[in-house]
Structures are given as C-alpha cells and as structure tokens.
mmCIF file of C-alpha atoms in Angstrom:
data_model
loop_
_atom_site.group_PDB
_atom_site.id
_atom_site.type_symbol
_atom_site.label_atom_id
_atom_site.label_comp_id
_atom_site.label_asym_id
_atom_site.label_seq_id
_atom_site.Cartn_x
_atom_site.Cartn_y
_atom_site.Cartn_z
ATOM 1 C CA UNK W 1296 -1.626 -125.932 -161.380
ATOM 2 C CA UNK W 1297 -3.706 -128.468 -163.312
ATOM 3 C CA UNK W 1298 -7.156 -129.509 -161.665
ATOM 4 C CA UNK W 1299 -8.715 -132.719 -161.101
ATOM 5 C CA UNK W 1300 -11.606 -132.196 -163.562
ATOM 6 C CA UNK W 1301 -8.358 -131.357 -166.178
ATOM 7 C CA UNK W 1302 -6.673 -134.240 -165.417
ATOM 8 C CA UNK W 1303 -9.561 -136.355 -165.690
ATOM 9 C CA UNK W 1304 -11.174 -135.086 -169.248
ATOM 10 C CA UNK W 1305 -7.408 -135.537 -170.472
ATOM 11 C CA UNK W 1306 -6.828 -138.919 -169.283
ATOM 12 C CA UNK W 1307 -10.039 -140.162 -171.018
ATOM 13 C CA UNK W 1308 -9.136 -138.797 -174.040
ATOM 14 C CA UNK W 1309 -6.194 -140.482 -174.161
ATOM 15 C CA UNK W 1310 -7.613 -143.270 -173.905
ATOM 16 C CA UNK W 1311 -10.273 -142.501 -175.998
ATOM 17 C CA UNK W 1312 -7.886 -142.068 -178.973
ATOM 18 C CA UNK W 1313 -5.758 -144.908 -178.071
ATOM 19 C CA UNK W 1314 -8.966 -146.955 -178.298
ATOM 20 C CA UNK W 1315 -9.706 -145.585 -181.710
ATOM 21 C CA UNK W 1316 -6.024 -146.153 -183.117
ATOM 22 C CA UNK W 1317 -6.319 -149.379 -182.049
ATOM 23 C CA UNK W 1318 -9.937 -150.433 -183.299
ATOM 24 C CA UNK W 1319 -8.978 -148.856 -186.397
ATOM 25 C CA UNK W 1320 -5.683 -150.800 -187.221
ATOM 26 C CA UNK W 1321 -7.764 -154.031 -186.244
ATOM 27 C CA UNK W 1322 -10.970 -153.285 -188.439
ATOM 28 C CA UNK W 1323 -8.245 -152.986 -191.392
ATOM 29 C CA UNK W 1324 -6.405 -156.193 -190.774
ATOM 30 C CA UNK W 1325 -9.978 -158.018 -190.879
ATOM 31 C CA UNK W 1326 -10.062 -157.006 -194.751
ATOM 32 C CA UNK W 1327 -13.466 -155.543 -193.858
ATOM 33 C CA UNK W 1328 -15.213 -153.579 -196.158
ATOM 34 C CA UNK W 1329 -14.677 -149.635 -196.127
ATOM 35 C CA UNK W 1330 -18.298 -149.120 -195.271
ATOM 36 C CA UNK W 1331 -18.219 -151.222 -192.530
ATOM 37 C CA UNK W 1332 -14.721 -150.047 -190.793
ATOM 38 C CA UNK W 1333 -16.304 -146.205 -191.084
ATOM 39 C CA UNK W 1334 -19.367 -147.434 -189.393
ATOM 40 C CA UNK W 1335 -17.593 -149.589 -186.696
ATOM 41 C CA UNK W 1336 -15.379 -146.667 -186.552
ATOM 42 C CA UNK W 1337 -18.376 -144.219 -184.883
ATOM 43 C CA UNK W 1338 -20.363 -147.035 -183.549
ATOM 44 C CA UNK W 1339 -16.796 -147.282 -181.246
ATOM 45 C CA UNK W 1340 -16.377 -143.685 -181.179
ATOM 46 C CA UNK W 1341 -19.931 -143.080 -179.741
ATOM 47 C CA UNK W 1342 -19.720 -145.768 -177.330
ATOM 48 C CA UNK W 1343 -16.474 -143.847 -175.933
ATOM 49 C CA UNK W 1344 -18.161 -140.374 -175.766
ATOM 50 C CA UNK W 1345 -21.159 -141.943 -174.261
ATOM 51 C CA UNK W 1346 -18.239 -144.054 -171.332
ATOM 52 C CA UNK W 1347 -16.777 -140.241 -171.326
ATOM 53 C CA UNK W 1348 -20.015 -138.361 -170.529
ATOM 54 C CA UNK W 1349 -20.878 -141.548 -167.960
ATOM 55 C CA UNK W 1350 -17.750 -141.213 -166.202
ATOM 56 C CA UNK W 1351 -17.678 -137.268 -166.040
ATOM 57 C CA UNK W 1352 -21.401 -137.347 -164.598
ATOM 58 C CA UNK W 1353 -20.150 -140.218 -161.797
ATOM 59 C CA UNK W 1354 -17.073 -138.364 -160.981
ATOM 60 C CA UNK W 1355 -18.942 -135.077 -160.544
ATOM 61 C CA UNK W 1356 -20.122 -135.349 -156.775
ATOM 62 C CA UNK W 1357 -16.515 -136.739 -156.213
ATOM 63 C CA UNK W 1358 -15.455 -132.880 -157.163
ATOM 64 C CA UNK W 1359 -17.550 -130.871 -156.312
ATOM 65 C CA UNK W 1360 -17.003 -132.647 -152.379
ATOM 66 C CA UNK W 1361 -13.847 -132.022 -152.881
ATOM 67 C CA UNK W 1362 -14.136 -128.904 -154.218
ATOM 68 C CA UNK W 1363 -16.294 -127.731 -151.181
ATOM 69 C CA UNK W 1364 -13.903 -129.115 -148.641
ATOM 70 C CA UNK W 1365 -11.083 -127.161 -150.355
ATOM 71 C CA UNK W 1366 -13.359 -123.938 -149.870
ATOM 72 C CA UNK W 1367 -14.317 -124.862 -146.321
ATOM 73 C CA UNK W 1368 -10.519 -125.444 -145.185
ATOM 74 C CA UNK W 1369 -9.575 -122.211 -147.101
ATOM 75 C CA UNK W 1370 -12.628 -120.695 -144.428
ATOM 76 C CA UNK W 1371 -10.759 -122.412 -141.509
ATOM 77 C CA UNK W 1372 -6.983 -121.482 -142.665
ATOM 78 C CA UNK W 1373 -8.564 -117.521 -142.338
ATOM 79 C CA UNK W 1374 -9.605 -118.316 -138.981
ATOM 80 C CA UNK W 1375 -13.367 -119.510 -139.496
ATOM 81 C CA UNK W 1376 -13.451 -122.498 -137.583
ATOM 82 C CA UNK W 1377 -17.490 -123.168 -137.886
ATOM 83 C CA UNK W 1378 -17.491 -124.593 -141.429
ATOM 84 C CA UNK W 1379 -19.886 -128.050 -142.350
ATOM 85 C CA UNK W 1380 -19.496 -130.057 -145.396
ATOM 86 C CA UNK W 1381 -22.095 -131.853 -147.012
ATOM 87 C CA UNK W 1382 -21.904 -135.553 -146.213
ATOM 88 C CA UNK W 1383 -23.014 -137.621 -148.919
ATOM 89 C CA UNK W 1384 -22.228 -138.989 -152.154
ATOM 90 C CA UNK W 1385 -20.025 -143.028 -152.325
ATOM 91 C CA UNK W 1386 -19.321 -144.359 -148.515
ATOM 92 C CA UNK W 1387 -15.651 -143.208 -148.556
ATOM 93 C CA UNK W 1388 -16.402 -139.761 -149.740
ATOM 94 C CA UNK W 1389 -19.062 -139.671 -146.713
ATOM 95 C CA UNK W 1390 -16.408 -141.004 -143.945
ATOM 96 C CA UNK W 1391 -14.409 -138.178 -145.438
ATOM 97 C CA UNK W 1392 -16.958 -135.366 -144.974
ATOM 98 C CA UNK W 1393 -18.099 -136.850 -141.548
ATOM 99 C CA UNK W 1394 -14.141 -136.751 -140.691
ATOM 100 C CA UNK W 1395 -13.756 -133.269 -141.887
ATOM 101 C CA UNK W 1396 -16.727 -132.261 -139.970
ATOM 102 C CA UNK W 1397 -15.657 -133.806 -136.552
ATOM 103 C CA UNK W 1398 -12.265 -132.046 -136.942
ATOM 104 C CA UNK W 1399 -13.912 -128.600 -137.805
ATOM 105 C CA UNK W 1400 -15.701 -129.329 -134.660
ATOM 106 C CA UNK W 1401 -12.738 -129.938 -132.195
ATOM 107 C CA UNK W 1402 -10.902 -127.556 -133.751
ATOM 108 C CA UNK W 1403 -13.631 -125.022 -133.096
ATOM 109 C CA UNK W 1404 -13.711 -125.817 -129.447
ATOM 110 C CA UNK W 1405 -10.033 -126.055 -129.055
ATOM 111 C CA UNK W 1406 -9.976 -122.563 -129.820
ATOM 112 C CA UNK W 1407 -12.714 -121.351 -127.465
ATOM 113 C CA UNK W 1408 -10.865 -123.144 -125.075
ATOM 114 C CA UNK W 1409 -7.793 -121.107 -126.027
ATOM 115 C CA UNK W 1410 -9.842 -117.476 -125.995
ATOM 116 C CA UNK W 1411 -11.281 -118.602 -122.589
ATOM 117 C CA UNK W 1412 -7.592 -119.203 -121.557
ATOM 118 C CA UNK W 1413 -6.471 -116.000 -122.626
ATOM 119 C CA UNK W 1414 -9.213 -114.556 -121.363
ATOM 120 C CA UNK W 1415 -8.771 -116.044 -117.875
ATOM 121 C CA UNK W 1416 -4.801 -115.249 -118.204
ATOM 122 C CA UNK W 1417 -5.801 -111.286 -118.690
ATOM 123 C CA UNK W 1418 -8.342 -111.523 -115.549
ATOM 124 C CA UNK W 1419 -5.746 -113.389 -113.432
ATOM 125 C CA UNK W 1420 -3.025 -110.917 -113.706
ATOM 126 C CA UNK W 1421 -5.974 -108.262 -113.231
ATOM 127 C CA UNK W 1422 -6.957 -109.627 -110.296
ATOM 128 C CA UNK W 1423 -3.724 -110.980 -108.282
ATOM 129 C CA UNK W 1424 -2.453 -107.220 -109.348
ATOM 130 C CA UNK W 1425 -5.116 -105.821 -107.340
ATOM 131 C CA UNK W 1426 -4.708 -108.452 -104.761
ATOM 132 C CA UNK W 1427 -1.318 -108.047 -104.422
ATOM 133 C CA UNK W 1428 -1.557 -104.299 -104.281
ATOM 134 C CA UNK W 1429 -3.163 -103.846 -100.738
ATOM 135 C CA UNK W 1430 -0.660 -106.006 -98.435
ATOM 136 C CA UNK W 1431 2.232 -104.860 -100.225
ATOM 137 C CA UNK W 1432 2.170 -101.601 -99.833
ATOM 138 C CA UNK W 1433 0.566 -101.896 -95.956
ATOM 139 C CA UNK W 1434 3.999 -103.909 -95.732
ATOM 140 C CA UNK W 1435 5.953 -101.021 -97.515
ATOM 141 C CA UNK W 1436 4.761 -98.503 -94.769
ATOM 142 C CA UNK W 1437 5.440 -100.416 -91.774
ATOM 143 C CA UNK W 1438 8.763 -101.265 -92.877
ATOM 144 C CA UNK W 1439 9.045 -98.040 -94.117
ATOM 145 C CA UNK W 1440 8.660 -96.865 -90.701
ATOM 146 C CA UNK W 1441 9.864 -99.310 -88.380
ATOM 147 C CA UNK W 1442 13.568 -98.858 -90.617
ATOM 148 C CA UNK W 1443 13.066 -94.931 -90.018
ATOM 149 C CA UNK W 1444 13.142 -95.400 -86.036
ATOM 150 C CA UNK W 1445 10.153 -93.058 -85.556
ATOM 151 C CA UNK W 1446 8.332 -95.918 -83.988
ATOM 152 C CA UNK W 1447 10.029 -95.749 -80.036
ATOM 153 C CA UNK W 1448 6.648 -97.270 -77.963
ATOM 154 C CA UNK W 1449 7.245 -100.512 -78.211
ATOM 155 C CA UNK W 1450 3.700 -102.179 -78.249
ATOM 156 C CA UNK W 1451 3.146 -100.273 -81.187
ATOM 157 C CA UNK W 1452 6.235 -101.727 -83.039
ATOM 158 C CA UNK W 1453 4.890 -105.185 -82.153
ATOM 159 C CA UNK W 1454 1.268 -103.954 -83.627
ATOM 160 C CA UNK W 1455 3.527 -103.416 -86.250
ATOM 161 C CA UNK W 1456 5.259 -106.248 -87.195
ATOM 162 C CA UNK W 1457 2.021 -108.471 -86.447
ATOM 163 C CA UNK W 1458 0.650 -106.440 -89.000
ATOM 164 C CA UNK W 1459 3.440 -107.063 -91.130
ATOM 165 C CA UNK W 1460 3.070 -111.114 -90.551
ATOM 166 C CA UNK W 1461 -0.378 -110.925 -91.269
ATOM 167 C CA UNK W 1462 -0.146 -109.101 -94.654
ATOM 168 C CA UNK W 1463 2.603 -111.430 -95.781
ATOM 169 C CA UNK W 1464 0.368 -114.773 -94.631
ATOM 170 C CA UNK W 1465 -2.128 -112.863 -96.863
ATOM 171 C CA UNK W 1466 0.383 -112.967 -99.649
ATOM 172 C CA UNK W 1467 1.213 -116.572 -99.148
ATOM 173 C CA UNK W 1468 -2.307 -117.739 -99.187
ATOM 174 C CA UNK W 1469 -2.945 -115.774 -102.315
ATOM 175 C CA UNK W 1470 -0.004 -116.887 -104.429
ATOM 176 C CA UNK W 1471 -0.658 -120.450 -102.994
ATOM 177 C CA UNK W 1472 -4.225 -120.581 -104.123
ATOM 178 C CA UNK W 1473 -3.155 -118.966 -107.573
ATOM 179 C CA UNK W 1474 -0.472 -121.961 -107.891
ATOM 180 C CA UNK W 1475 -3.616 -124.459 -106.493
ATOM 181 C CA UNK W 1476 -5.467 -123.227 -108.770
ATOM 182 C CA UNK W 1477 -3.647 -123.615 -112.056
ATOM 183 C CA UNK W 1478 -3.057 -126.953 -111.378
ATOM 184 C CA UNK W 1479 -6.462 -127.541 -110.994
ATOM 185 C CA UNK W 1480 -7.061 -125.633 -114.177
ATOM 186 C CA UNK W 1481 -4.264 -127.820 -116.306
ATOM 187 C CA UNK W 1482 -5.046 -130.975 -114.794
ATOM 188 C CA UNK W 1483 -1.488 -131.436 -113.406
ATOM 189 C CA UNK W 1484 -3.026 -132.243 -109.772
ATOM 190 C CA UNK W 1485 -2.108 -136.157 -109.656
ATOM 191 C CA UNK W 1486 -5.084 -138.706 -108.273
ATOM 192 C CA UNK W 1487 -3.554 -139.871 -105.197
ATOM 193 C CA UNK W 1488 -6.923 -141.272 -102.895
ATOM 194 C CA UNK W 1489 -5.997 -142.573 -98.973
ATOM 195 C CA UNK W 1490 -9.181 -144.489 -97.886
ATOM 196 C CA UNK W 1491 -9.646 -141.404 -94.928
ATOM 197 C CA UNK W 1492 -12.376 -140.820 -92.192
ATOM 198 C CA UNK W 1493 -14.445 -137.501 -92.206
ATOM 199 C CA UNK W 1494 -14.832 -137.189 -88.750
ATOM 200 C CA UNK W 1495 -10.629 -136.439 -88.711
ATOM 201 C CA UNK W 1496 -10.127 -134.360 -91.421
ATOM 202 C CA UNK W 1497 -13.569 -132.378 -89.721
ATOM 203 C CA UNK W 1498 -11.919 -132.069 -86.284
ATOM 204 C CA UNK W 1499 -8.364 -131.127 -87.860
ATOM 205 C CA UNK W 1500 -10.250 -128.320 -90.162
ATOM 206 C CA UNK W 1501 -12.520 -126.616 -86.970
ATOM 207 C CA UNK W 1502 -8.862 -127.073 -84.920
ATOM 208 C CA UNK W 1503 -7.775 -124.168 -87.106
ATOM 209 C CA UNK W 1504 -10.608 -121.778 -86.356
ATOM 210 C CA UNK W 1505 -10.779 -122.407 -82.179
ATOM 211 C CA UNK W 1506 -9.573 -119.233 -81.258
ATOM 212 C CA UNK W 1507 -12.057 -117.275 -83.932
ATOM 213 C CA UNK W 1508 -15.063 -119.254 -82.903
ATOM 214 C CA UNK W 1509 -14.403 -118.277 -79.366
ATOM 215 C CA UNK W 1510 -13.513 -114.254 -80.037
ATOM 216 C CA UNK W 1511 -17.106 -114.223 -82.260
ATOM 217 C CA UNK W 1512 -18.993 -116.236 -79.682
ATOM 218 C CA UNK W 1513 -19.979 -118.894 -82.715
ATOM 219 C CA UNK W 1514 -22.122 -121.516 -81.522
ATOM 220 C CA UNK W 1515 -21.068 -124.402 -83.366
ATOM 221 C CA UNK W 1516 -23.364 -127.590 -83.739
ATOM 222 C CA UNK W 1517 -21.711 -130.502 -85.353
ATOM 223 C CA UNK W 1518 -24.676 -133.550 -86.394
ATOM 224 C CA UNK W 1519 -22.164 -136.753 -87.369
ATOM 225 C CA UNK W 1520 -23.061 -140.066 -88.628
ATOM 226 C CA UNK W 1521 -20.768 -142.061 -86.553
ATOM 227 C CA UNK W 1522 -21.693 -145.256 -88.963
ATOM 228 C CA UNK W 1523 -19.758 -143.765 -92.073
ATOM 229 C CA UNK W 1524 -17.230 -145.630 -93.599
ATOM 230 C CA UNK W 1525 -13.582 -144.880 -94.617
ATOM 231 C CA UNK W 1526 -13.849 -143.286 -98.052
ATOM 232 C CA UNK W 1527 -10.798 -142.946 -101.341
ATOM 233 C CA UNK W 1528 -10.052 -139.213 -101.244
ATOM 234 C CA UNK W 1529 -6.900 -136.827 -100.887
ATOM 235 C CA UNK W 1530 -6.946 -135.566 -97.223
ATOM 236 C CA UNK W 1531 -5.062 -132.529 -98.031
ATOM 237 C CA UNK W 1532 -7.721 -131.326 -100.898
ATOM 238 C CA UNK W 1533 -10.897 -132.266 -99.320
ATOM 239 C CA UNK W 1534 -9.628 -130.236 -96.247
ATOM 240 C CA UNK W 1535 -8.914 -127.234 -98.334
ATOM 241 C CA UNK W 1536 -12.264 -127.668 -99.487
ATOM 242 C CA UNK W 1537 -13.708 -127.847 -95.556
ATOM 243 C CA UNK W 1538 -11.632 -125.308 -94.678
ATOM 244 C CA UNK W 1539 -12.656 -122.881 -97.357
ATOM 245 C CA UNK W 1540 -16.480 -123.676 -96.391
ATOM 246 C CA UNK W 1541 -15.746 -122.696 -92.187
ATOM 247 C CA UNK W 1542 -13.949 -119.933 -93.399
ATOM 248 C CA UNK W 1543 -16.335 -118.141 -95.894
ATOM 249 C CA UNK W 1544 -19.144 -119.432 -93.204
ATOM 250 C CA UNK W 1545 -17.457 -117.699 -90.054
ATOM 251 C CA UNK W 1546 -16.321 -114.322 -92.272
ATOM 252 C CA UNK W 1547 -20.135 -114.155 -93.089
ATOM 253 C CA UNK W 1548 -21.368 -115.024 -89.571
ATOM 254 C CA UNK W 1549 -22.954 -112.038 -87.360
ATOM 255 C CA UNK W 1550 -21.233 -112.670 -83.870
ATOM 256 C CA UNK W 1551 -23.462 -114.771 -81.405
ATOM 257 C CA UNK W 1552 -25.188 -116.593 -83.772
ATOM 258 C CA UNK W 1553 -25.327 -120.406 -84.665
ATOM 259 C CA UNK W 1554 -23.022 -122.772 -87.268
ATOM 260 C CA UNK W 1555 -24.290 -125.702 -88.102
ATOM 261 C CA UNK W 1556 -21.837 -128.890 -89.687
ATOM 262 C CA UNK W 1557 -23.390 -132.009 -90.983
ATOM 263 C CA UNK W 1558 -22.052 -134.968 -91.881
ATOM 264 C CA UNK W 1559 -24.108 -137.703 -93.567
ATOM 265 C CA UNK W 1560 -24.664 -140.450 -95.844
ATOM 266 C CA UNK W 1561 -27.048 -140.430 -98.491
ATOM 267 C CA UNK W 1562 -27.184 -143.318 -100.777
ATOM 268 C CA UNK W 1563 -23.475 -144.071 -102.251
ATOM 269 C CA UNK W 1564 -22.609 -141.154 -100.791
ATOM 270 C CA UNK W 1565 -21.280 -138.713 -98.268
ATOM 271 C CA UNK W 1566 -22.359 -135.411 -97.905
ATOM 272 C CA UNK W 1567 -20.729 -132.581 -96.314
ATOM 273 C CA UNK W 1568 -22.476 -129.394 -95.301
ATOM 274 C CA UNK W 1569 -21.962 -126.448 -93.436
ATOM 275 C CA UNK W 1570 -25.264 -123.909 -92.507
ATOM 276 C CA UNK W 1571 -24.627 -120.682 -91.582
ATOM 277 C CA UNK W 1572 -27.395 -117.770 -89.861
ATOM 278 C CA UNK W 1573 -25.758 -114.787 -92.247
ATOM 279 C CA UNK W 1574 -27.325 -112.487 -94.778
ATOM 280 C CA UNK W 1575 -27.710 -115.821 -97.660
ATOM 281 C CA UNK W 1576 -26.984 -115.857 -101.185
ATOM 282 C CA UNK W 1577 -28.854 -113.743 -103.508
ATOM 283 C CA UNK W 1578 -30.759 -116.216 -105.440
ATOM 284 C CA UNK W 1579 -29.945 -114.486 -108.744
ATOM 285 C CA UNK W 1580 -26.049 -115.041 -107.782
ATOM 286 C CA UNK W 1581 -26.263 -118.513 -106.981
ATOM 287 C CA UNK W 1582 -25.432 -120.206 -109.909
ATOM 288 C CA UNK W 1583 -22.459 -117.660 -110.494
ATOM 289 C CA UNK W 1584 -20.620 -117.729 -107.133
ATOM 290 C CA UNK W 1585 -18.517 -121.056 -107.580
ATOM 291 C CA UNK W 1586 -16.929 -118.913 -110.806
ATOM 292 C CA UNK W 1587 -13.637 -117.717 -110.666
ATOM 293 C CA UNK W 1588 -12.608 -114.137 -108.991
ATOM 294 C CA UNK W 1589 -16.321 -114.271 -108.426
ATOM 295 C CA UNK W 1590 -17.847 -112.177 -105.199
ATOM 296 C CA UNK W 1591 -21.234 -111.516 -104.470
ATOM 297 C CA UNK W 1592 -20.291 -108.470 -103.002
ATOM 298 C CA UNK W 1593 -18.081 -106.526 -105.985
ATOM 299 C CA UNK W 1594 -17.003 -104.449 -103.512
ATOM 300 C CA UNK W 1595 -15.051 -106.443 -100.860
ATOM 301 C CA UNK W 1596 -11.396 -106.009 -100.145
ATOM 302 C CA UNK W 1597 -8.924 -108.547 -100.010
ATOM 303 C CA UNK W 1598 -9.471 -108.787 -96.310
ATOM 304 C CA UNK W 1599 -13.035 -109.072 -96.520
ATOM 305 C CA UNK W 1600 -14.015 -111.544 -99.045
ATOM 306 C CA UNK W 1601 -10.853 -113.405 -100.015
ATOM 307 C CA UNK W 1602 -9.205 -113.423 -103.524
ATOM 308 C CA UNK W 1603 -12.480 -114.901 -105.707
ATOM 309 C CA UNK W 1604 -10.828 -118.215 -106.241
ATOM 310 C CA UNK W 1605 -11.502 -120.204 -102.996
ATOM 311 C CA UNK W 1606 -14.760 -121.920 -103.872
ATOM 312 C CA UNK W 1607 -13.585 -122.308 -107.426
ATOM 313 C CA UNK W 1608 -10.779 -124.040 -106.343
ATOM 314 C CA UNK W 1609 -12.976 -126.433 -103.756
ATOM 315 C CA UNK W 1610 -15.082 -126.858 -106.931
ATOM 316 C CA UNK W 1611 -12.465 -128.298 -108.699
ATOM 317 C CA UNK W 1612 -11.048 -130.487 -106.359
ATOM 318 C CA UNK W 1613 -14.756 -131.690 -105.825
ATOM 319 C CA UNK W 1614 -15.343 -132.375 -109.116
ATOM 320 C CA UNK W 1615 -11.715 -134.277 -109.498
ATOM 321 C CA UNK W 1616 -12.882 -136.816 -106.765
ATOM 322 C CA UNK W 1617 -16.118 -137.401 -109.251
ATOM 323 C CA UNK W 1618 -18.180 -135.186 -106.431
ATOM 324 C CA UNK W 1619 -20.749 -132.707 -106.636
ATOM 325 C CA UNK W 1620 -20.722 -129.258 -104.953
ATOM 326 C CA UNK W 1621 -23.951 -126.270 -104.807
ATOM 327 C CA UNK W 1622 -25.228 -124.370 -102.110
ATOM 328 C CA UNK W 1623 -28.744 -123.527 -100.956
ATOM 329 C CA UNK W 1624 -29.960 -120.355 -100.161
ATOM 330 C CA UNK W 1625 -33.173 -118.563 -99.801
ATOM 331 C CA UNK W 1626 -31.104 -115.143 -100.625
ATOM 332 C CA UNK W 1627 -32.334 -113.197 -97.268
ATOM 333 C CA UNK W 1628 -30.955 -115.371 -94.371
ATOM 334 C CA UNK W 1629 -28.560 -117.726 -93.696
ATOM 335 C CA UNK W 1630 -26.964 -120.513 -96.682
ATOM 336 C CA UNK W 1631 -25.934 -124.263 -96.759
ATOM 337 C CA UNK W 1632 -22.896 -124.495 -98.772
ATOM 338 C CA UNK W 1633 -22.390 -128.342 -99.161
ATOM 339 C CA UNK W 1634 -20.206 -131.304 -101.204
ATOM 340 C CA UNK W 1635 -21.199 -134.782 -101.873
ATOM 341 C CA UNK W 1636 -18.287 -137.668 -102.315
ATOM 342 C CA UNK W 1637 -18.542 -141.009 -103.595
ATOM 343 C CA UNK W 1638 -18.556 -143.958 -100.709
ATOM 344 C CA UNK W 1639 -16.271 -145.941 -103.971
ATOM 345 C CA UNK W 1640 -14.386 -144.064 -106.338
ATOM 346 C CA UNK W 1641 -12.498 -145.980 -108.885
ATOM 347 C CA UNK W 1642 -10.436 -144.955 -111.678
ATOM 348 C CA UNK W 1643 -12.699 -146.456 -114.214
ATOM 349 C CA UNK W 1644 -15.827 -144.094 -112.947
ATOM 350 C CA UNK W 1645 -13.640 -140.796 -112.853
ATOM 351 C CA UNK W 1646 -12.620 -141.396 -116.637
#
C-alpha cells in the first residue's frame, strides 16, 4: 500500500520535471544563449526544490495528525477506548481531532454503559434466582403434600393453601417489579401525566395496609396541606412509589409505635414524606440504599426485606417525573424517607 508522504514526494516530482521539460524547451525557442539557458535551467530547478522542501514542511503536521489518529483508532479497534489526539495544526485538521476526540469519548462511555449492563444482567439473574428459590420450593412442599393426602385436619390444609397464595403473591410481586424495573432501566416507561390530587392517591395507598396497621397497633399521624393543587404525574407510579415507602416503613416499625405522613408544599413543589420510630439508617449506608438489590441488612430473606429493587424502582419513577428522592436518618432511631414533585412539569423541563 502506498502512503500519503509517497504519494506526495512523487506527485511533486512530477511536476517538478514536467516544469523543467517545459522551461527547457522554452529557454531554447528564445535563441538564448547556452550560458544563460544552463543558468535559468538551476535558477528554475532550485526554485522547485526550494517549493518541494516548502510544501513537504507544510504538509508535515497534516501527517503526522493523521498518522496519530491512524495509531489511536488502531488503540480503539483492540479495545482501548481512552485514546486523545492532539488538536491542532490548520482549522479543519483541528475540527477533525476535536471530532475524533468526542467520539473516543462516547464511545468510551457507551461501553461502560454496556459492562454496567452486563454486569447488572449477571446480578439480576443472581438475585431473582435466589429470590425465586425460597417460595418455590415452600410451594413445592405444600403441594407436595396436600397431593399426597397426608394432610386430613382440615384447618391445617387451609394453613396450607394460604400459605401457598401467599408464596405465589410473593412471586408475582417479584417478577412484576423485575418487569417494572427494566422498563425503568431501558426507558420504555411512556410519559403519560393526569393532573392528580395527593390527598387520593395517599388515602388509596394507606387503604391497602388497614388491616396491618391495626394487627401492629401503628399509630398513624397524617399532617396534609389541604391548599395543594392538582399536580401532572402518573397515578399508578407515584403510588408504587407511596406504597413502597408505607411498606418498607411498617416492615421496619416496632409494634405500638408512631408513623408519621406529611404532605406539603415547599416552593414549586410537593413533598412527600413518611417518618418512621424504627432502628434508622446507618449513616454510612445512606447514600447506597436507593441502589439496586441493595439491603442494609445483607442478611434478610425474601420475606423480610423485599427483593432489593423497591426503592430503586421508586427512584426511578421519581426521577422520570423530574423529582428528587433521599432519606434522612440519624442511623440509631427512626428515618424520613421522602420525594419531592414538581407543582408544573412540562416536557420541555424533563428533556
């Protein structure tokens, strides 16, 4: 393969001779003296190594640019993706570099995106495995033994298959919130806002958990700002979100003690928040628990502390309607996990 530089010295050579065929024949026809024609002859000649050496030196930077981005590309076809060229030399050879180096860049982060997907594909399966592992088989050995007939009392074969309905609802919630949750992920969720009122999709989300406030003997204080205004969100999500935040507050709740729901406005916007009087949020773990498959307690079971993805998920759906989410904690007693929502929330400010 012939290089640039090649092609370059050999096209000004050309036309270096053709130059010097040309003088020549036209220094004869003048009838000028021999003398003369041989010094014309070099004065011409030296003018067109001296064009030649110019031209080389200008085109120099052009090549070795070149010549650099060649290398650097080689680096990123072997799987090097943080390579920088040198940007300077003529404009268009600097839009160039700048170019290559912008690409380089998103190319580099497309990949880390990719290894973080992988990596989140390999702790998915991981996890829901686990997950998966305790219901089914407590749903193997029921069945197991209500098909045998050894269970003849029949209270305990209605233990049973309550059991049985309660590890599949398990399974449903799980698989559902794995499915949530790569949509989410992959930004397939459309943006669907109903201008909605709090106070409803509050009452409809502590409906749900009636029956477990009462068997605890939760005292539940609910502090509303009856002045709020209708606001664009997606009812279904931002009750996920609530309901998540009762339900991680209750499960973490001693009995008898106090839950505390706020509803508010501050500035241009809402905030939601729900205080409860359990054991807090170590302080070194708060910046970590709204990660993925992330519990504060490693070793909780299924039944005690979810599947890791709930407040990820709320997270997400927060951040979709341009919201904020954190929680407070002093790491000893009692946290305030909380969301804040815009009052307006067009399409221009989410993009």
């Amino acid at each position: 393969m012939v290089k640039i530089r090649t092609l370059l010295i050999l096209a000004n050579t050309i036309s270096l001779m053709v130059i010097m065929i040309f003088l020549t024949i036209s220094y004869v026809q003048m009838f000028i003296s021999t003398d003369i024609i041989i010094l014309l002859f070099f004065i011409t000649l030296g003018a067109g190594v001296l064009s030649f050496a110019v031209n080389l030196m200008i085109t120099s930077p052009l090549l070795n640019s070149v010549k650099q981005m060649s290398r650097e590309a080689g680096k990123m076809a072997n799987g090097d993706f943080k390579v920088k060229v040198t940007e300077a030399g003529p404009q268009e050879i600097k839009e160039l570099a700048a170019n290559f180096n912008h690409m380089s860049t998103k190319i580099e982060g497309m990949f880390e995106e990719l290894k973080e997907s992988e990596k989140f594909k390999s702790e998915l399966i991981a996890n829901v495995s686990h997950d998966l592992r305790t219901p089914l088989s407590s749903i193997h050995s029921f069945v197991a033994a209500l098909n045998d007939d050894i269970i003849e009392d029949r209270e305990t074969r209605k233990r049973y298959y309550e059991t049985i309905l309660s590890e599949t609802e398990k399974l449903s919630l799980l698989i559902g919130e794995v499915l949530e949750f790569s949509q989410l992920e992959n930004r397939k969720l459309p943006w669907n806002p109903h201008h909605t009122s709090i106070d409803q999709l509050l009452i409809d989300s502590l409906g749900q958990f009636e029956r477990r406030i009462q068997e605890k003997g939760i005292q539940v204080k609910v502090e509303y700002d009856d002045s709020l205004p209708l606001i664009p969100l997606m009812p279904v999500q931002i009750k996920r979100v609530m309901t998540n935040l009762l339900q991680n507050a209750l499960s973490f709740s001693p009995d008898k003690t106090a839950l505390t729901i706020r509803t508010v406005k501050k500035g241009d916007k809402i905030e939601f928040s729900v205080t409860d009087q359990g054991k807090g949020i170590p302080i070194e773990e708060q910046a970590s628990i709204f990660e993925r498959f992330y519990r504060v307690e490693k070793s909780r079971t299924k039944a005690g502390g979810g599947s890791g993805l709930g407040l990820s998920i709320s997270k997400e759906i927060i951040e979709l309607h341009c919201g904020e989410m954190g929680v407070e904690s002093d790491g000893h007693s009692g946290s305030t996990f909380w969301f804040q929502l815009p009052i307006e929330n067009s399409e221009e400010e989410r993009q």
